[in-house]
PDB file of C-alpha atoms in Angstrom:
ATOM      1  CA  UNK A 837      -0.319 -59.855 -44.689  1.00 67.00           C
ATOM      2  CA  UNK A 838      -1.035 -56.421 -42.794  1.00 65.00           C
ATOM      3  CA  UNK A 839      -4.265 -55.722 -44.339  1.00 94.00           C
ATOM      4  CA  UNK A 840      -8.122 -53.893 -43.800  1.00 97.00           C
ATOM      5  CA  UNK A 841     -10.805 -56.352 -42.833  1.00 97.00           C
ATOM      6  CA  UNK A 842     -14.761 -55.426 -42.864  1.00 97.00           C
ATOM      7  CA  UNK A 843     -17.526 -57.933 -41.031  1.00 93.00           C
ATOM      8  CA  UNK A 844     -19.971 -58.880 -42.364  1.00 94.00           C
ATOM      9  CA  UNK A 845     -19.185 -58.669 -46.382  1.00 95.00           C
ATOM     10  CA  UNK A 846     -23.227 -58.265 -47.413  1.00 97.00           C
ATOM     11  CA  UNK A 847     -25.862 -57.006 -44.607  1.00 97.00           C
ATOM     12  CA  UNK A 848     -29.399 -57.602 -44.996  1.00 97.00           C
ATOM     13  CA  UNK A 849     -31.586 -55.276 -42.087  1.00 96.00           C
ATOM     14  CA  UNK A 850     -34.951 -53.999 -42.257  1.00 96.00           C
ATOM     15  CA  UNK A 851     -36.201 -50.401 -42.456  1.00 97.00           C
ATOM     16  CA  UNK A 852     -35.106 -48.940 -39.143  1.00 97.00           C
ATOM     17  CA  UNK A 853     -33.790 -51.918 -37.657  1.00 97.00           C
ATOM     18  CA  UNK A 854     -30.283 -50.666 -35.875  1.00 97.00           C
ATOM     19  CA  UNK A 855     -27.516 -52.141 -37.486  1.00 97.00           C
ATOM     20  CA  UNK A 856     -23.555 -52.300 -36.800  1.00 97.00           C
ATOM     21  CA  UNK A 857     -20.768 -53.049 -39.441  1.00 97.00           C
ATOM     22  CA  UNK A 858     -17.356 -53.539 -38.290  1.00 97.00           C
ATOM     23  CA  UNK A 859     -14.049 -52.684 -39.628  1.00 98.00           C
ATOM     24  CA  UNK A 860     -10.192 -54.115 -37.995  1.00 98.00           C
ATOM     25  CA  UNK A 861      -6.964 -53.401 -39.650  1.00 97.00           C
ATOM     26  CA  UNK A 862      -3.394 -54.956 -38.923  1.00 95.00           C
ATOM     27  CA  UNK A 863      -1.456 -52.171 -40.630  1.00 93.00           C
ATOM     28  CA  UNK A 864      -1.472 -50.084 -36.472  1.00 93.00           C
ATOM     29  CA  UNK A 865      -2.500 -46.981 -38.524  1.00 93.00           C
ATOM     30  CA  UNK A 866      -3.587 -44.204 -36.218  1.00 93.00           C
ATOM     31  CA  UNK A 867      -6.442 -42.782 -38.594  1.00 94.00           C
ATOM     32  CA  UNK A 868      -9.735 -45.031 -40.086  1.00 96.00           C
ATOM     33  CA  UNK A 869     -12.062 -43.835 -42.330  1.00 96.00           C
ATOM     34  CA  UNK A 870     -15.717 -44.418 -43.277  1.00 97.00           C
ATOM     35  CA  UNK A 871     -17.233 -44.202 -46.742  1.00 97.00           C
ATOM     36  CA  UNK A 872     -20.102 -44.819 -48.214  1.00 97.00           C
ATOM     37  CA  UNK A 873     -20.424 -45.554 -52.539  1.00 96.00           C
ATOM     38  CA  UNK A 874     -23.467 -45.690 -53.644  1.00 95.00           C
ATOM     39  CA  UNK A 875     -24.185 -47.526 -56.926  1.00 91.00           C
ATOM     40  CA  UNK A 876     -21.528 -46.403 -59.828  1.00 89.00           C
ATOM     41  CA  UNK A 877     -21.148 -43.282 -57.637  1.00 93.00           C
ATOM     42  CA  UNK A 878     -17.777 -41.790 -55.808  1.00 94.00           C
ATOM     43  CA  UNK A 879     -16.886 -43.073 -52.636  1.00 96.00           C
ATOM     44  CA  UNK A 880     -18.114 -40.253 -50.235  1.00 95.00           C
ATOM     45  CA  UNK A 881     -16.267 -39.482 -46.652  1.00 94.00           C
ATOM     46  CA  UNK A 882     -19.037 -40.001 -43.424  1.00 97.00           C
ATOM     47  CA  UNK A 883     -16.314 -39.447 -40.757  1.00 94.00           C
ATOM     48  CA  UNK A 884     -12.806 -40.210 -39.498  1.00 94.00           C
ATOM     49  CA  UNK A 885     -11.259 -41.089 -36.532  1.00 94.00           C
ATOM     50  CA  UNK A 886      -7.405 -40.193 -35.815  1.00 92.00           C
ATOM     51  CA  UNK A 887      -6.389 -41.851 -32.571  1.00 92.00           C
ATOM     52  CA  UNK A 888      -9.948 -41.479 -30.588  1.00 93.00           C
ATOM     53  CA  UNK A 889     -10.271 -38.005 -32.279  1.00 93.00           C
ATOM     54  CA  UNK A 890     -13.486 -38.515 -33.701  1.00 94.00           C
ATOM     55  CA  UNK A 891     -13.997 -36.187 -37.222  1.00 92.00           C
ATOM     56  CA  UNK A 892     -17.601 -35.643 -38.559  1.00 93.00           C
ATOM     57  CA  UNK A 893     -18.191 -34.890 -42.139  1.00 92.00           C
ATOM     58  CA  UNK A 894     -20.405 -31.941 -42.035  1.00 91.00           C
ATOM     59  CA  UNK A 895     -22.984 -33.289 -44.345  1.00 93.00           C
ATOM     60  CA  UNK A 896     -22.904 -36.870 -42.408  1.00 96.00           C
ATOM     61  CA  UNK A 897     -26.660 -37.348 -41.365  1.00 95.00           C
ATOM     62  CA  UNK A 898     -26.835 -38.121 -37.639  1.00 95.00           C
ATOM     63  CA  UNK A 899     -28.374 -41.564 -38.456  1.00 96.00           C
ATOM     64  CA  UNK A 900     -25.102 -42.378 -38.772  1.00 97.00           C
ATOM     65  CA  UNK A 901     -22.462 -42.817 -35.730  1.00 97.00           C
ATOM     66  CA  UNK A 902     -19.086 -45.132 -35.017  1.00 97.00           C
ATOM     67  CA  UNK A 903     -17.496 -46.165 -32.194  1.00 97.00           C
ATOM     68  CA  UNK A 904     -13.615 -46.440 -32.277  1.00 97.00           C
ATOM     69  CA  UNK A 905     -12.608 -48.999 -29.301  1.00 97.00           C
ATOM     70  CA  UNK A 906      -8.967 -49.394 -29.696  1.00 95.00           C
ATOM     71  CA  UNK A 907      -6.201 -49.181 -32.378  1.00 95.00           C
ATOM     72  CA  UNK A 908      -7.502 -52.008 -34.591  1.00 96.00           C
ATOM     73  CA  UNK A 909     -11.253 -51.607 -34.739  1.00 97.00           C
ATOM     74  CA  UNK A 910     -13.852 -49.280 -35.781  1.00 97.00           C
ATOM     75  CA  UNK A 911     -17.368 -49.435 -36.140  1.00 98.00           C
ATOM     76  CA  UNK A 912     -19.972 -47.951 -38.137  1.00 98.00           C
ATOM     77  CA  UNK A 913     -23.526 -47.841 -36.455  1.00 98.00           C
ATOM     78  CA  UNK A 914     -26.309 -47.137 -38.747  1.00 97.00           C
ATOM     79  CA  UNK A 915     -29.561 -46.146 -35.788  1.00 97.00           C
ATOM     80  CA  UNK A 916     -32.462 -46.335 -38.252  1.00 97.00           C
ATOM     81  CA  UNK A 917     -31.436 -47.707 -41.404  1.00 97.00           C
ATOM     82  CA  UNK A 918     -33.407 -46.168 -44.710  1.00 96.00           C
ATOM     83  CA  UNK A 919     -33.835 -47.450 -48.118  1.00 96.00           C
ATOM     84  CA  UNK A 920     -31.823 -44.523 -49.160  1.00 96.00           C
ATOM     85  CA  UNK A 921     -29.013 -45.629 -46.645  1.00 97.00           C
ATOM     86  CA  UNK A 922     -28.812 -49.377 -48.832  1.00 97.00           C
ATOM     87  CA  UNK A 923     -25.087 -48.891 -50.301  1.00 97.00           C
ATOM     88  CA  UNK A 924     -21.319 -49.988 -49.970  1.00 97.00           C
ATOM     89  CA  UNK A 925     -19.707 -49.181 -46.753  1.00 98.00           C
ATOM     90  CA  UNK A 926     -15.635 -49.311 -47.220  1.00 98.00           C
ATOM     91  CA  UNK A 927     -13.243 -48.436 -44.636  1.00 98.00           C
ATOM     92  CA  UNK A 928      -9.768 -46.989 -45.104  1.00 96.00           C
ATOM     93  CA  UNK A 929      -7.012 -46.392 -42.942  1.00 96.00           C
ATOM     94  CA  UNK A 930      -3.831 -44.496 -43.356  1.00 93.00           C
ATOM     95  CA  UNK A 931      -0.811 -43.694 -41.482  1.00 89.00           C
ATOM     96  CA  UNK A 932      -0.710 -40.531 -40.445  1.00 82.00           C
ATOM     97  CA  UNK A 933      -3.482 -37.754 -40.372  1.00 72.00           C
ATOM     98  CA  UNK A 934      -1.052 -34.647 -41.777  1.00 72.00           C
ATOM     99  CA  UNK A 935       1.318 -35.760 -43.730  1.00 74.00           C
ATOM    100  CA  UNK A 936      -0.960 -36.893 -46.671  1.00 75.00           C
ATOM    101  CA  UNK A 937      -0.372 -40.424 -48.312  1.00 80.00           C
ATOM    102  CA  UNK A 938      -2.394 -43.402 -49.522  1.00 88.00           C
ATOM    103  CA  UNK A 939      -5.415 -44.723 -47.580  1.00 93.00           C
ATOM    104  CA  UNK A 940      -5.435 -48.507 -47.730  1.00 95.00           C
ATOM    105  CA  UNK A 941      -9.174 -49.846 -48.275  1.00 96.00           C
ATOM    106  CA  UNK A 942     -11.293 -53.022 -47.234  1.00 97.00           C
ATOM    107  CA  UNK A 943     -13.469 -55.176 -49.187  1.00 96.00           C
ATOM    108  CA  UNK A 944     -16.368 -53.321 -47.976  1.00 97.00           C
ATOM    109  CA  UNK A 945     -19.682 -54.127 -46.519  1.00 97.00           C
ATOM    110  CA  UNK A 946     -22.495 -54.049 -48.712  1.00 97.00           C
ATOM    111  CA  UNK A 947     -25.869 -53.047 -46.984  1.00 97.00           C
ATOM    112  CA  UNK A 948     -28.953 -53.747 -48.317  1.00 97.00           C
ATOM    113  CA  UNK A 949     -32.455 -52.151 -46.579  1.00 97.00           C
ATOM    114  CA  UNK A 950     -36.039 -54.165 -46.995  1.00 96.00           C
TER     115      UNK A 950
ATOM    116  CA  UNK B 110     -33.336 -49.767 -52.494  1.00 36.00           C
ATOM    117  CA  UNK B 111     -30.412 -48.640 -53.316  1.00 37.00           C
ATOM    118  CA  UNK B 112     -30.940 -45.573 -55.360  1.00 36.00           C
ATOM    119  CA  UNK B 113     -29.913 -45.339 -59.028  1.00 41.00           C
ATOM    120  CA  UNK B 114     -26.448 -44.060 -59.437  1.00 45.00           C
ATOM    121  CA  UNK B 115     -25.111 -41.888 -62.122  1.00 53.00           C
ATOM    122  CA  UNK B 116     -24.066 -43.338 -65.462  1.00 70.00           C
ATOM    123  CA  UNK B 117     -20.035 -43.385 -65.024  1.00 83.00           C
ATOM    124  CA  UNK B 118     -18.202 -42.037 -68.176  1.00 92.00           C
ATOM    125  CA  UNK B 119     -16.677 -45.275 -69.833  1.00 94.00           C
ATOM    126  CA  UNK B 120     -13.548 -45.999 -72.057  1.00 95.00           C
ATOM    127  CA  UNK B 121     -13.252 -48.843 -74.341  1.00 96.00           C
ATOM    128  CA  UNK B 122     -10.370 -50.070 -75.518  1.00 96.00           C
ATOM    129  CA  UNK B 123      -8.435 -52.839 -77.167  1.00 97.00           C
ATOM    130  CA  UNK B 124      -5.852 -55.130 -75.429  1.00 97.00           C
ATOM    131  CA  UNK B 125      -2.209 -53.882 -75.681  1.00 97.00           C
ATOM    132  CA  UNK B 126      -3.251 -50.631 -76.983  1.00 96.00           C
ATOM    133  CA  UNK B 127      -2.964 -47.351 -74.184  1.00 97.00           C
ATOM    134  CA  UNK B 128      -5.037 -45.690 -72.072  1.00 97.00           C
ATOM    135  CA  UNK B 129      -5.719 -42.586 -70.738  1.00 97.00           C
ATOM    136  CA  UNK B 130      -7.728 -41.672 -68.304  1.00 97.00           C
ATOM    137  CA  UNK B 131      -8.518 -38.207 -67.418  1.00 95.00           C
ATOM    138  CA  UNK B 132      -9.931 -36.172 -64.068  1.00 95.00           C
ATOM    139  CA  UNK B 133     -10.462 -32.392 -63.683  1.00 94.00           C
ATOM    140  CA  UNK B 134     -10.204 -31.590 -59.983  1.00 92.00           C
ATOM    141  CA  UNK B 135     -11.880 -28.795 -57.829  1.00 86.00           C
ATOM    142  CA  UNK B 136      -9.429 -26.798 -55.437  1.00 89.00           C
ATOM    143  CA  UNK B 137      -6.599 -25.243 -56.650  1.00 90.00           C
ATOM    144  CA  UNK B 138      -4.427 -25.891 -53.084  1.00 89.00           C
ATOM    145  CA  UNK B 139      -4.955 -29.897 -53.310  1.00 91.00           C
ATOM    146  CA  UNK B 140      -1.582 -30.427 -52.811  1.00 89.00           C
ATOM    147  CA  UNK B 141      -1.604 -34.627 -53.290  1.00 92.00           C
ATOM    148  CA  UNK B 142      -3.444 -36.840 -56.080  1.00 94.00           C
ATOM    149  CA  UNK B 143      -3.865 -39.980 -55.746  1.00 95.00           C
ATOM    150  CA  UNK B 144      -5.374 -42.766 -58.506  1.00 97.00           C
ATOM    151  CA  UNK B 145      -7.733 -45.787 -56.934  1.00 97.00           C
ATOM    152  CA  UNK B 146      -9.217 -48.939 -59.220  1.00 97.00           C
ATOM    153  CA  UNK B 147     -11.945 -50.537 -58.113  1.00 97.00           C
ATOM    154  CA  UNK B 148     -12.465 -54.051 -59.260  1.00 95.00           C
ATOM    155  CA  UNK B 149     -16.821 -54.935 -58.944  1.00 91.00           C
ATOM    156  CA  UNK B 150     -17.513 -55.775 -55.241  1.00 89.00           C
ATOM    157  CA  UNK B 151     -14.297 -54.726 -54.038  1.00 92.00           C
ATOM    158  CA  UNK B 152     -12.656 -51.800 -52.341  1.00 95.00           C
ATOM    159  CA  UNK B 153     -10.620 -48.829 -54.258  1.00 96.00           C
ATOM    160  CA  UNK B 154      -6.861 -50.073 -55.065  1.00 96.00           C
ATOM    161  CA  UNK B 155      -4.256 -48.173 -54.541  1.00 95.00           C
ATOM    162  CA  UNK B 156      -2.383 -47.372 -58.296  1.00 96.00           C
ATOM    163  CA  UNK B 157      -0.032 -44.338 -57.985  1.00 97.00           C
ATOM    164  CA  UNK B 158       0.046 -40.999 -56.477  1.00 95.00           C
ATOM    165  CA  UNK B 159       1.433 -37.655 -56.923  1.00 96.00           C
ATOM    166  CA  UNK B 160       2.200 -34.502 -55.196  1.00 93.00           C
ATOM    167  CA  UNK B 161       1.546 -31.141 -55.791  1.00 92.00           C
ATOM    168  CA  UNK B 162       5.579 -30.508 -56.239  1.00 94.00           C
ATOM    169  CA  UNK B 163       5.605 -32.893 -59.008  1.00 96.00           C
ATOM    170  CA  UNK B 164       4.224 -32.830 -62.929  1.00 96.00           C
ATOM    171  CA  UNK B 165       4.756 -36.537 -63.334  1.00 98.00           C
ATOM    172  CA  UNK B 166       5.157 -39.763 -61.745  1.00 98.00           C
ATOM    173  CA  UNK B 167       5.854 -42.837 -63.242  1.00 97.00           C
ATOM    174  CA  UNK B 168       5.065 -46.857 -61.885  1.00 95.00           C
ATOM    175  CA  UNK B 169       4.959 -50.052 -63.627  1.00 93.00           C
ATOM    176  CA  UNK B 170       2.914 -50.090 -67.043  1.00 96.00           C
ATOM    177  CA  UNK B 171       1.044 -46.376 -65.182  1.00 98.00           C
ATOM    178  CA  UNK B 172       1.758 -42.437 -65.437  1.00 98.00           C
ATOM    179  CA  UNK B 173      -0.005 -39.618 -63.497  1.00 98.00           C
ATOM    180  CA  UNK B 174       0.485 -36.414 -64.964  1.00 97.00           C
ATOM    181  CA  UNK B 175      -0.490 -33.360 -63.314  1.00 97.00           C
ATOM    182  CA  UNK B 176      -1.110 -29.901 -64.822  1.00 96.00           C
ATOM    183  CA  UNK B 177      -1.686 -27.643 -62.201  1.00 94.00           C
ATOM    184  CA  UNK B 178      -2.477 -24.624 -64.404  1.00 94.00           C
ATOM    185  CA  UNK B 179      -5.675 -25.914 -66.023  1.00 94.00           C
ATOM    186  CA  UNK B 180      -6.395 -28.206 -62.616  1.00 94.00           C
ATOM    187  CA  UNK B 181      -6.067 -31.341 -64.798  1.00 95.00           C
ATOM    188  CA  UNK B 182      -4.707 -34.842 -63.863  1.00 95.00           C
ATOM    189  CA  UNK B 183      -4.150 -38.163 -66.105  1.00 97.00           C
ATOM    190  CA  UNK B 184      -3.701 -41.801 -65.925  1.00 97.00           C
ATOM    191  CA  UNK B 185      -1.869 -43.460 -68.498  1.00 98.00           C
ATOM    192  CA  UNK B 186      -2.013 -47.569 -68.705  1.00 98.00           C
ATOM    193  CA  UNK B 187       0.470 -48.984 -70.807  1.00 97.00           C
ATOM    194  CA  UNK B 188      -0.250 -51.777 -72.636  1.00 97.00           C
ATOM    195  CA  UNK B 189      -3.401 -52.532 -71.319  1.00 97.00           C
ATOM    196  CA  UNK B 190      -4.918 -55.964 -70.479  1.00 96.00           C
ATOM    197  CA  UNK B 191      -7.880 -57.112 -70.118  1.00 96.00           C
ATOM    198  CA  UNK B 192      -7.684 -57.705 -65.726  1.00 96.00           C
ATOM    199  CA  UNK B 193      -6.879 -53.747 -65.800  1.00 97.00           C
ATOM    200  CA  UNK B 194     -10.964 -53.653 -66.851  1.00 97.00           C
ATOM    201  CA  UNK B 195     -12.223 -51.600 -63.632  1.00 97.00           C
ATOM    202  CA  UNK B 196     -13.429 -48.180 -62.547  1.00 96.00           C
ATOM    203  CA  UNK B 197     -10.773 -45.895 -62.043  1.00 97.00           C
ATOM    204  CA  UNK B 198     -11.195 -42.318 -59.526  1.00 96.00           C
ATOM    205  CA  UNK B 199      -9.170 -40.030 -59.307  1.00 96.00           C
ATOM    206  CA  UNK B 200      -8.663 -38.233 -55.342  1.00 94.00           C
ATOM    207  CA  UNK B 201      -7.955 -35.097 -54.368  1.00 93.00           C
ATOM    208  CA  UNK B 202      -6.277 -34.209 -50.747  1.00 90.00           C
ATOM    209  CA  UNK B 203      -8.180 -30.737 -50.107  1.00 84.00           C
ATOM    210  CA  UNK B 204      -4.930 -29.063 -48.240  1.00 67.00           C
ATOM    211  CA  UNK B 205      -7.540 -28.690 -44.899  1.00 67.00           C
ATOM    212  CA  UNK B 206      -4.597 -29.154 -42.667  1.00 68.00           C
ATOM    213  CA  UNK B 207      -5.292 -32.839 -42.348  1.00 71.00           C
ATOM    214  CA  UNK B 208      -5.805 -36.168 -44.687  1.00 76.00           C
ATOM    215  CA  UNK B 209      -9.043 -36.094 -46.742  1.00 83.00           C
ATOM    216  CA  UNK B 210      -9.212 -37.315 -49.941  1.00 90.00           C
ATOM    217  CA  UNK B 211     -12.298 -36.344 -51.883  1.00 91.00           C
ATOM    218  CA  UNK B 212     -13.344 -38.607 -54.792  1.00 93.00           C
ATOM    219  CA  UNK B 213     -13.595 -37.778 -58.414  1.00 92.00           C
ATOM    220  CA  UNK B 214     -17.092 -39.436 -60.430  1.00 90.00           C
ATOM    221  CA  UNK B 215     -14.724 -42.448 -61.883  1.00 93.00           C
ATOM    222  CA  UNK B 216     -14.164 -43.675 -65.082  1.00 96.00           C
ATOM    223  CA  UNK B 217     -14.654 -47.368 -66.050  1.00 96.00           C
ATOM    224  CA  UNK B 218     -12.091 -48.958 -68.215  1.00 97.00           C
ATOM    225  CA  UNK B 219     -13.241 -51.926 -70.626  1.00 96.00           C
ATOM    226  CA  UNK B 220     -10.326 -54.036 -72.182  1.00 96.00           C
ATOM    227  CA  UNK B 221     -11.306 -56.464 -74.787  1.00 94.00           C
ATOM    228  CA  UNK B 222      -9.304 -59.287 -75.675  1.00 89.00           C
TER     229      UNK B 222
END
């Protein structure tokens, strides 16, 4: 099944020790997405990547950067993790990056920060 | 930590009886509203969307209705069962000239049997 796929599923990392999730889909759609959700809170937008057109959020801290490497994957690299950064990562994907329809989600990546 | 989140609005119902589940959204050019549920651990689901052209859209056992005037948009669950329990949000597409879909608070639906 053509689907959204996110590495590890739970991430332990210390304060401020880099760390990388990962995020492949099967669906070939040209735009991914990063969230994060913090704890019974709305999924919030980081950034977006359409093709290798990279798309900050303007509130994204800079802590936060991804790396896009082909069609399939994207990453989300966290430089100097805090404990305010400990929250659910999901990536999303959709089709197209104009013509608006439904973003398909992972399973998320759950970070925690000691 | 992870920091304390907010206390998500909640709506309890009984099994077979219908819900609704309502979301007041922010900019008056959204032109596409979508409906996620989100099962504990898991990512947003997609449930039905709806376009700004439209005042109602209708799936299997769901509704979206859309008033436009008062910026107002609904989920209705048919006969509801107890694996619909879940937080619902509600997403906006922001009409920026490209896909973004910005996230109501959520609503979490309790069935009991």
């Amino acid at each position: 099944d053509a689907m959204v796929i996110q590495n590890p599923r739970y991430q332990v990392t210390q304060f401020g020790k880099p760390v990388t999730l990962s995020c492949s889909q099967t669906l070939n759609h040209n735009v991914m997405y990063w969230y994060q959700q913090k704890s019974s809170q709305a999924p919030k937008l980081l950034f977006h990547y359409y093709d290798k057109d990279f798309n900050n959020e303007a509130d994204t801290p800079d802590n936060f950067q991804s790396r896009r490497p082909n069609t399939s994957f994207c990453f989300l690299d966290i430089r100097s993790p805090g404990l305010g950064d400990a929250a659910m990562y999901l990536c999303a994907t959709s089709r197209d990056r104009v013509y608006v329809n439904e973003q398909f989600f992972g399973p998320g990546t759950r970070l925690t920060v000691l | 930590g992870e920091s304390v989140g907010l206390h998500l609005p909640t709506l309890s119902v009984q099994e077979g009886d219908n819900s609704i589940i309502n979301c007041a959204y922010s900019n008056s050019a959204s032109d596409y509203f979508i409906w996620y549920k989100q099962e504990s651990g898991k990512g947003p689901q997609f449930i039905i969307d709806i376009r700004s052209n439209m005042d109602k859209r209708q799936g299997q056992r769901v509704t979206v209705l859309l008033n436009k005037t008062v910026k107002h948009l609904s989920l209705q669950i048919a006969a509801t069962q107890p694996g619909d329990s879940a937080v619902y949000f509600c997403a906006e597409n922001p009409d920026t000239g490209f896909q973004k879909l910005v996230f109501g608070t959520g609503t979490r639906l309790l069935v009991s049997p």
